[in-house]
Short mmCIF file of C-alpha atoms in Angstrom, two decimals:
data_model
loop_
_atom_site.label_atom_id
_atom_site.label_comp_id
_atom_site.label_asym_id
_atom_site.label_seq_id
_atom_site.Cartn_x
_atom_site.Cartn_y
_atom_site.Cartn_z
CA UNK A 1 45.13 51.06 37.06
CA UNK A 2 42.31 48.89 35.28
CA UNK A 3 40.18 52.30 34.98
CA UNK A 4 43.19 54.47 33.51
CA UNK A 5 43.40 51.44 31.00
CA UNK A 6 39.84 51.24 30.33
CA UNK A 7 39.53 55.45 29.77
CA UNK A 8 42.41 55.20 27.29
CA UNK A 9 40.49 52.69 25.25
CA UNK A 10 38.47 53.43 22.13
CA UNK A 11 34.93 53.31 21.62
CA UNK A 12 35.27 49.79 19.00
CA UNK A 13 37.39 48.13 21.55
CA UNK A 14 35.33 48.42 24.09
CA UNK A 15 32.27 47.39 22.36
CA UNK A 16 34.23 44.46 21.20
CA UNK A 17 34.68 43.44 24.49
CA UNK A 18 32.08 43.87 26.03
CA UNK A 19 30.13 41.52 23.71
CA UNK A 20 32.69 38.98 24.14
CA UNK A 21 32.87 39.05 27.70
CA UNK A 22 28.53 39.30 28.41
CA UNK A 23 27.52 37.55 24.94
CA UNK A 24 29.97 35.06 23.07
CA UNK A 25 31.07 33.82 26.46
CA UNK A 26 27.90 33.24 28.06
CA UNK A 27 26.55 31.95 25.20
CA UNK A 28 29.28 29.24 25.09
CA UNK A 29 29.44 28.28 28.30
CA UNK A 30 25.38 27.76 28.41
CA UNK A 31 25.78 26.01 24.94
CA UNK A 32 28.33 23.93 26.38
CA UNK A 33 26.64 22.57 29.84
CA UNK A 34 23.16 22.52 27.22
CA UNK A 35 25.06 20.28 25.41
CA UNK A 36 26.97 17.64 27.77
CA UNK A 37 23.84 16.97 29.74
CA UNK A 38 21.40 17.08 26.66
CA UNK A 39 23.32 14.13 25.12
CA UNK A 40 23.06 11.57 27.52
CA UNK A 41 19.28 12.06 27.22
CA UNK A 42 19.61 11.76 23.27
CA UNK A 43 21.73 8.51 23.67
CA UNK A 44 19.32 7.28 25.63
CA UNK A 45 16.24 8.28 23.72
CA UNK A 46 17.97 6.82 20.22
CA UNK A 47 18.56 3.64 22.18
CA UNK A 48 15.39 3.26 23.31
CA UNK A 49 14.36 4.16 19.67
CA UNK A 50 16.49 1.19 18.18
CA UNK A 51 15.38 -1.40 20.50
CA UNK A 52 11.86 -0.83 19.78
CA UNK A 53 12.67 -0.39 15.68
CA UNK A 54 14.35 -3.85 16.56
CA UNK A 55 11.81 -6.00 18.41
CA UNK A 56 9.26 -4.63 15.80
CA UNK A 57 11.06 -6.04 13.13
CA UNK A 58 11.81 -9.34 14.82
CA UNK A 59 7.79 -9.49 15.98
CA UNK A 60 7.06 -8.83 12.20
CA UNK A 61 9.57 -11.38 10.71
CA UNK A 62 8.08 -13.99 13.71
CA UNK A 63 4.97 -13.29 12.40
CA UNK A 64 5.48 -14.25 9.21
CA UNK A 65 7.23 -16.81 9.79
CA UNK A 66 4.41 -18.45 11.86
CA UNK A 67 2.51 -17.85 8.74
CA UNK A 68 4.67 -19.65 6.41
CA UNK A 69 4.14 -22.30 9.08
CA UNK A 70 0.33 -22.12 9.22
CA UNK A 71 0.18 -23.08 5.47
CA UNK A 72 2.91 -25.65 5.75
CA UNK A 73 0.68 -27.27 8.44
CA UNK A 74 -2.67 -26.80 6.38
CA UNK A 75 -1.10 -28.40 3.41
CA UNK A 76 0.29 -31.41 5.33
CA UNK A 77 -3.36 -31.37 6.54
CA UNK A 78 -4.99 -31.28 3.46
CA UNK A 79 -6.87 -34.50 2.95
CA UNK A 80 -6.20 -34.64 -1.03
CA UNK A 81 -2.60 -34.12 -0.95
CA UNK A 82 -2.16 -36.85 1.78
CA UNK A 83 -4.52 -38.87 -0.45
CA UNK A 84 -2.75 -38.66 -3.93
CA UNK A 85 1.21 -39.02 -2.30
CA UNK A 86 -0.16 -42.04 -0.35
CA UNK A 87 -2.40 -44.05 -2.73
CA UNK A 88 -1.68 -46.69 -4.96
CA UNK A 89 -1.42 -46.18 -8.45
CA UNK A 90 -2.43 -48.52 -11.28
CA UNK A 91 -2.06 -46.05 -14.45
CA UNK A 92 -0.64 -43.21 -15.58
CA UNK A 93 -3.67 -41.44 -15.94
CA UNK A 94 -4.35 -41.25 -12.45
CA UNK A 95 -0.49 -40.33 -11.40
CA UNK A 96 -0.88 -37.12 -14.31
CA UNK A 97 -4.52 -36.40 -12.36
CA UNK A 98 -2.68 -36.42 -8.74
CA UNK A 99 -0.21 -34.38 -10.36
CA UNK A 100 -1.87 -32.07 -11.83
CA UNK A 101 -3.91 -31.47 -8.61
CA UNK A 102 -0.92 -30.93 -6.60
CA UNK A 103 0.63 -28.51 -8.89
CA UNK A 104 -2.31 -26.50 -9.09
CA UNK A 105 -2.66 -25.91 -5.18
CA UNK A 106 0.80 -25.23 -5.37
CA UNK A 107 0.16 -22.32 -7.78
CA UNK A 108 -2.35 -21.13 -5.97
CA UNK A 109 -0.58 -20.86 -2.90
CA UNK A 110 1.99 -19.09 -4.75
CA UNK A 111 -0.37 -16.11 -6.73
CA UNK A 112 -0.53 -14.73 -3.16
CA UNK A 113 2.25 -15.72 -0.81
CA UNK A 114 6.16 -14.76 -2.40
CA UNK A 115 7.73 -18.66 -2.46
CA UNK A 116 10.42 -19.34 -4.13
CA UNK A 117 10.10 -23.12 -4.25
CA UNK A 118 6.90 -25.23 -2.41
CA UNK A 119 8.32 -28.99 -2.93
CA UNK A 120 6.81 -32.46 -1.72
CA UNK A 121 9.05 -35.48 -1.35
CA UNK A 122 7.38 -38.83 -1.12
CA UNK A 123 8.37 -41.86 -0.28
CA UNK A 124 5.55 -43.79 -2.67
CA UNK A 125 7.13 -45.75 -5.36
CA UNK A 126 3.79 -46.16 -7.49
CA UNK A 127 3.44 -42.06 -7.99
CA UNK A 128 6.30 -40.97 -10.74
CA UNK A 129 7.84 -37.35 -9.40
CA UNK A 130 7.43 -34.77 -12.00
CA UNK A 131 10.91 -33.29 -11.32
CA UNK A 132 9.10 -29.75 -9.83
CA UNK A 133 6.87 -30.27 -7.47
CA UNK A 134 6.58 -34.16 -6.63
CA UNK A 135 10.13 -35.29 -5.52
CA UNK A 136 11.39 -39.11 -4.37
CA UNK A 137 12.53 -38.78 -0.62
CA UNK A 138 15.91 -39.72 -1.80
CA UNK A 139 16.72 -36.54 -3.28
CA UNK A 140 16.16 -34.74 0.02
CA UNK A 141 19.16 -36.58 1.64
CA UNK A 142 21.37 -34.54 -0.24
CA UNK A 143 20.47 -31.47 0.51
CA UNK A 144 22.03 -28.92 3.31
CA UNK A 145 18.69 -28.29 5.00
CA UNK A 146 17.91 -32.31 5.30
CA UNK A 147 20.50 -33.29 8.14
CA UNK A 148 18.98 -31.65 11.06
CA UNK A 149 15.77 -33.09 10.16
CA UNK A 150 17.24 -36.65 10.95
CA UNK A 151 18.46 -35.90 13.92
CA UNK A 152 15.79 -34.16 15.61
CA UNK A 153 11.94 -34.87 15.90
CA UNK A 154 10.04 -31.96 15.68
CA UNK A 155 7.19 -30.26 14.28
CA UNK A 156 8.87 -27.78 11.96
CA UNK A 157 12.72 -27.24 10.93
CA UNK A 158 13.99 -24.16 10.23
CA UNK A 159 17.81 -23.29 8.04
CA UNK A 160 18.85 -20.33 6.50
CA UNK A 161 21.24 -20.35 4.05
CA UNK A 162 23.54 -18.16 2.61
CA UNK A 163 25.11 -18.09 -0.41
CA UNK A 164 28.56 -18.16 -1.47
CA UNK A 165 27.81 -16.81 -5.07
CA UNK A 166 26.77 -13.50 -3.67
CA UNK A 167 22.77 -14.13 -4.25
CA UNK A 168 20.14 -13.57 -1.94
CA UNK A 169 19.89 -15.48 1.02
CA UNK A 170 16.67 -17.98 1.83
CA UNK A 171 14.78 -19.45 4.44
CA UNK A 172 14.37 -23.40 4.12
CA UNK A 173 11.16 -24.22 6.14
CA UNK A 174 10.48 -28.29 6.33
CA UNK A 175 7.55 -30.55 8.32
CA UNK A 176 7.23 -34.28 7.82
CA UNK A 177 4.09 -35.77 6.56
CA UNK A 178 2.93 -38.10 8.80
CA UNK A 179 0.08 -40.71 8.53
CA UNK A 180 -1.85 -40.18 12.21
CA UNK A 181 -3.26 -43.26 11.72
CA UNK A 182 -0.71 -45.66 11.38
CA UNK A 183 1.76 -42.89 12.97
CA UNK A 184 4.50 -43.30 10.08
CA UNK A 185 5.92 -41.02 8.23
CA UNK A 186 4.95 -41.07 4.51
CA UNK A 187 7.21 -37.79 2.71
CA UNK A 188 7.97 -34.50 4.00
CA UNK A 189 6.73 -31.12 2.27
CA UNK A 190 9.67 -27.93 2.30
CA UNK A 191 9.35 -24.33 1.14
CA UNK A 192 12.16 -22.12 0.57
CA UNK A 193 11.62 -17.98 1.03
CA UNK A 194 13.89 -15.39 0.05
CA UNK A 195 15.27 -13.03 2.46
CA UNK A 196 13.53 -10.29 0.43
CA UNK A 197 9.95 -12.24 1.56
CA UNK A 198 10.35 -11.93 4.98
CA UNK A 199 12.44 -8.42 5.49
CA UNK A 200 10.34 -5.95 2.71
CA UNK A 201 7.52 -4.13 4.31
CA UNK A 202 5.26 -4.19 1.05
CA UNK A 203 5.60 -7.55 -0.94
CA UNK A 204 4.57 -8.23 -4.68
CA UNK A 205 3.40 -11.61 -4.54
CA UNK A 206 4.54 -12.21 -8.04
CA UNK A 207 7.45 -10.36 -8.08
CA UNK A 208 9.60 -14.02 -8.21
CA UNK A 209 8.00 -15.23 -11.12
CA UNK A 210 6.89 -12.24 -13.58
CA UNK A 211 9.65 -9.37 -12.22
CA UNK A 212 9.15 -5.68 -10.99
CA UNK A 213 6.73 -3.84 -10.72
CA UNK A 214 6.53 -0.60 -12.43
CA UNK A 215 4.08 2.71 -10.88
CA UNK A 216 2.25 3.74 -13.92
CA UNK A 217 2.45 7.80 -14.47
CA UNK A 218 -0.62 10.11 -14.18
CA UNK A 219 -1.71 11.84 -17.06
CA UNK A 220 0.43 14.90 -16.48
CA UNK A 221 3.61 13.47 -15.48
CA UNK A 222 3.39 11.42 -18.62
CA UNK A 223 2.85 14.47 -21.10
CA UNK A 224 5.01 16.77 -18.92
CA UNK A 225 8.09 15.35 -20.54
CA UNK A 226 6.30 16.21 -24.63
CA UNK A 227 6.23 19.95 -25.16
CA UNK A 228 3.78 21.93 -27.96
CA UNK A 229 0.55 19.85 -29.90
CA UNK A 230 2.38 16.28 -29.10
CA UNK A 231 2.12 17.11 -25.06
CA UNK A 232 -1.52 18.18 -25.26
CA UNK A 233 -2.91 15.43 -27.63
CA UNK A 234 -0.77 12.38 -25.00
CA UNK A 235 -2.16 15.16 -22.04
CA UNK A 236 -5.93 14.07 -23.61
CA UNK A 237 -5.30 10.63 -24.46
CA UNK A 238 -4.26 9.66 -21.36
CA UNK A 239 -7.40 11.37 -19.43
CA UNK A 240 -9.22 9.75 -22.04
CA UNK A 241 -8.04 6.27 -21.27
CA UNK A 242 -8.20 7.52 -17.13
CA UNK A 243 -11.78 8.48 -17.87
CA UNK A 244 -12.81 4.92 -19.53
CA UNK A 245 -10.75 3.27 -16.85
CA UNK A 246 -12.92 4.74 -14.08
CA UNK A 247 -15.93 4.54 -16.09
CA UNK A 248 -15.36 0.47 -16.06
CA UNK A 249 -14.47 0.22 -12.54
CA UNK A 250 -17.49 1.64 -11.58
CA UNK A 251 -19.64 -0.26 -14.00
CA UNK A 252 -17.48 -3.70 -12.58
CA UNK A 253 -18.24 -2.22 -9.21
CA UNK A 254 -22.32 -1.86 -9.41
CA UNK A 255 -22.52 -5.24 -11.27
CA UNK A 256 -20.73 -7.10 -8.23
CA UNK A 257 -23.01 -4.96 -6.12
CA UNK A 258 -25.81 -6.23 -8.22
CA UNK A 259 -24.85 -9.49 -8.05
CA UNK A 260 -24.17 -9.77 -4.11
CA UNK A 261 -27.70 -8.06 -3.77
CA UNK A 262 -29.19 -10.65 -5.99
CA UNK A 263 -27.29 -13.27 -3.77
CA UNK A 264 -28.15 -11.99 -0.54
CA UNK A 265 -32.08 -12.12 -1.71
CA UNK A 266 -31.66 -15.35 -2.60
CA UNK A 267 -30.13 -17.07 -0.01
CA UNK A 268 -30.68 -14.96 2.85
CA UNK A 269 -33.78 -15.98 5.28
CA UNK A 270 -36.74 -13.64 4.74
CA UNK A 271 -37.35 -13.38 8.29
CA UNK A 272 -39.28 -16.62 9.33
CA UNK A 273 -38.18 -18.68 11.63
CA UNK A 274 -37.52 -22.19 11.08
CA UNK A 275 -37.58 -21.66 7.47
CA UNK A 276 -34.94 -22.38 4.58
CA UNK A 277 -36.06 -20.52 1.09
CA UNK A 278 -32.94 -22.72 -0.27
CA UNK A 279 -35.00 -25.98 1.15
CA UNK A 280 -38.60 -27.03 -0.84
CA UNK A 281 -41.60 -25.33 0.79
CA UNK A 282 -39.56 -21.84 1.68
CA UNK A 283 -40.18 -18.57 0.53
CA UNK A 284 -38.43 -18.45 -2.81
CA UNK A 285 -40.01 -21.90 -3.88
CA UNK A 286 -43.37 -21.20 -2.83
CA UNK A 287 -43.52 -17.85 -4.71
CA UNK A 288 -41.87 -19.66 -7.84
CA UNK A 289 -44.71 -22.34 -7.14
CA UNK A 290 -47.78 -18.55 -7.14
CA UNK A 291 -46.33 -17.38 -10.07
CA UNK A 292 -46.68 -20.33 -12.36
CA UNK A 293 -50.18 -20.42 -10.80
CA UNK A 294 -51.17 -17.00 -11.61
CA UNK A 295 -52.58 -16.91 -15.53
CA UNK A 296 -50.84 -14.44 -17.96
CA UNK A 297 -52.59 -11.14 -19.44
CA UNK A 298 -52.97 -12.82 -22.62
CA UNK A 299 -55.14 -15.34 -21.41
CA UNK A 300 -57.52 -13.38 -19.02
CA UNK A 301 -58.04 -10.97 -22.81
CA UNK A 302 -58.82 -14.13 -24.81
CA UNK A 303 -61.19 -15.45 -21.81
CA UNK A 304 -63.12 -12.15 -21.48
#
């Protein structure tokens, strides 16, 4: 029956079929079992993927965090802050000379890590607070990240806040100043960091005081968008000003190199031991000491 069928069939139908029934359906059914046991693997493979993504973010947020807390410790370490929150103060010239010191360690600390806010409240009621920097203790009290800091003794204290007004969220970091002498505690320092700080990969350390930055355009992408004489003249002026910029960074280049050469001569032993050409009687001094000794040109002509 099935081969009277099949004879009365045309030629089209029967190639028709017969790549449905030995290539679409094959191919399907292959595709199919490929597929159901392939994506277990995948699952597993993108989980595996994810975790590590994860930890590596939370070992790179840790670690920056523990810097953070590095230079909170240094600075609560730092012999002249302790000494200028802790002193007493007879005149106002020496509070605007604590001050100032202060504020400029605070600036510097800022020109290379992103801080939002590096603030020191004291408890001394001789040193005036500048209303930036310098704070009285009391003004600490009311703020959110102050509470836990009561209640617990530890070495650091840690709050992140979010806000309501839909700005970006910070990381309050706090340590007490303590006097290790007398074991009392004397002011606390606190630092605030943005969320932006501590999740971006690549960090503009000024980026919170003096905005964005903008990636200058090359030559060509900067004349691409002139067309005729007006391209080609920005086209040259811009290589020009490349050409002098490269030009100066090499000449800034070999003078450092210069100058650390010069340095390392200078300071750097000549080889003896037991010897210090910084010291009177090394090297340097000694053939300082020859050449003042030895008599000029102009004098051996006018003996002879």
């Amino acid at each position: 029956m099935f081969t009277g069928y099949w004879s009365r069939v045309r030629l089209l139908r029967k190639l028709i079929l017969i790549v449905v029934l030995f290539l679409i359906l094959p191919v399907l059914v292959s595709g199919y079992y490929l597929f159901s046991t392939s994506l277990p693997l995948a699952q597993k493979e993108s989980r595996e993927m994810l975790e590590t993504v994860a930890y590596q973010l939370n070992e790179n947020i840790e670690y920056r965090i523990i810097g953070y807390q590095n230079i909170l410790m240094q600075l609560s370490l730092d012999s002249g802050i302790t000494a200028t929150l802790t002193q007493q103060y007879r005149s106002l010239q020496e509070e605007v000379t604590g001050l100032q010191q202060i504020n400029a360690a605070v600036n510097r600390i800022r020109s290379y890590f992103p801080m939002k806010t590096i603030q020191f409240y004291k408890s001394n009621d001789t040193l005036h607070e500048d209303g930036g920097t310098v704070l009285n203790l009391e003004k600490a009290e009311t703020k959110s990240w102050y509470p836990p800091m009561e209640d617990n003794d530890k070495q650091f204290y840690w709050y992140f806040e979010w806000k309501t007004d839909g700005s970006e969220p910070s990381l309050h970091l706090s340590k007490w100043l303590v006097d290790y002498l007398s074991n009392e505690k004397f002011g606390l320092i606190h630092v605030e960091v943005t969320n932006r700080a501590l999740f971006d990969q690549i960090t503009n350390p000024l980026a919170l005081k003096k905005g964005q930055v903008r990636r200058g355009r090359r030559p060509w992408q900067s004349a691409r968008r002139l067309s005729g004489s007006a391209g080609r003249r920005r086209y040259r002026q811009d290589s020009v000003l490349a050409k002098g910029l490269r030009i100066e960074s090499r000449l800034v280049y070999g003078e450092d190199r210069r100058r650390a050469e010069h340095d390392r001569l200078r300071y750097e032993p000549s080889g003896l031991e037991g010897r210090d050409d910084r010291q009177p009687g090394g090297v340097l001094e000694e053939a300082a000491v020859g050449q003042k000794k030895r008599p000029s040109s102009s004098a051996c002509c006018s003996s002879s």
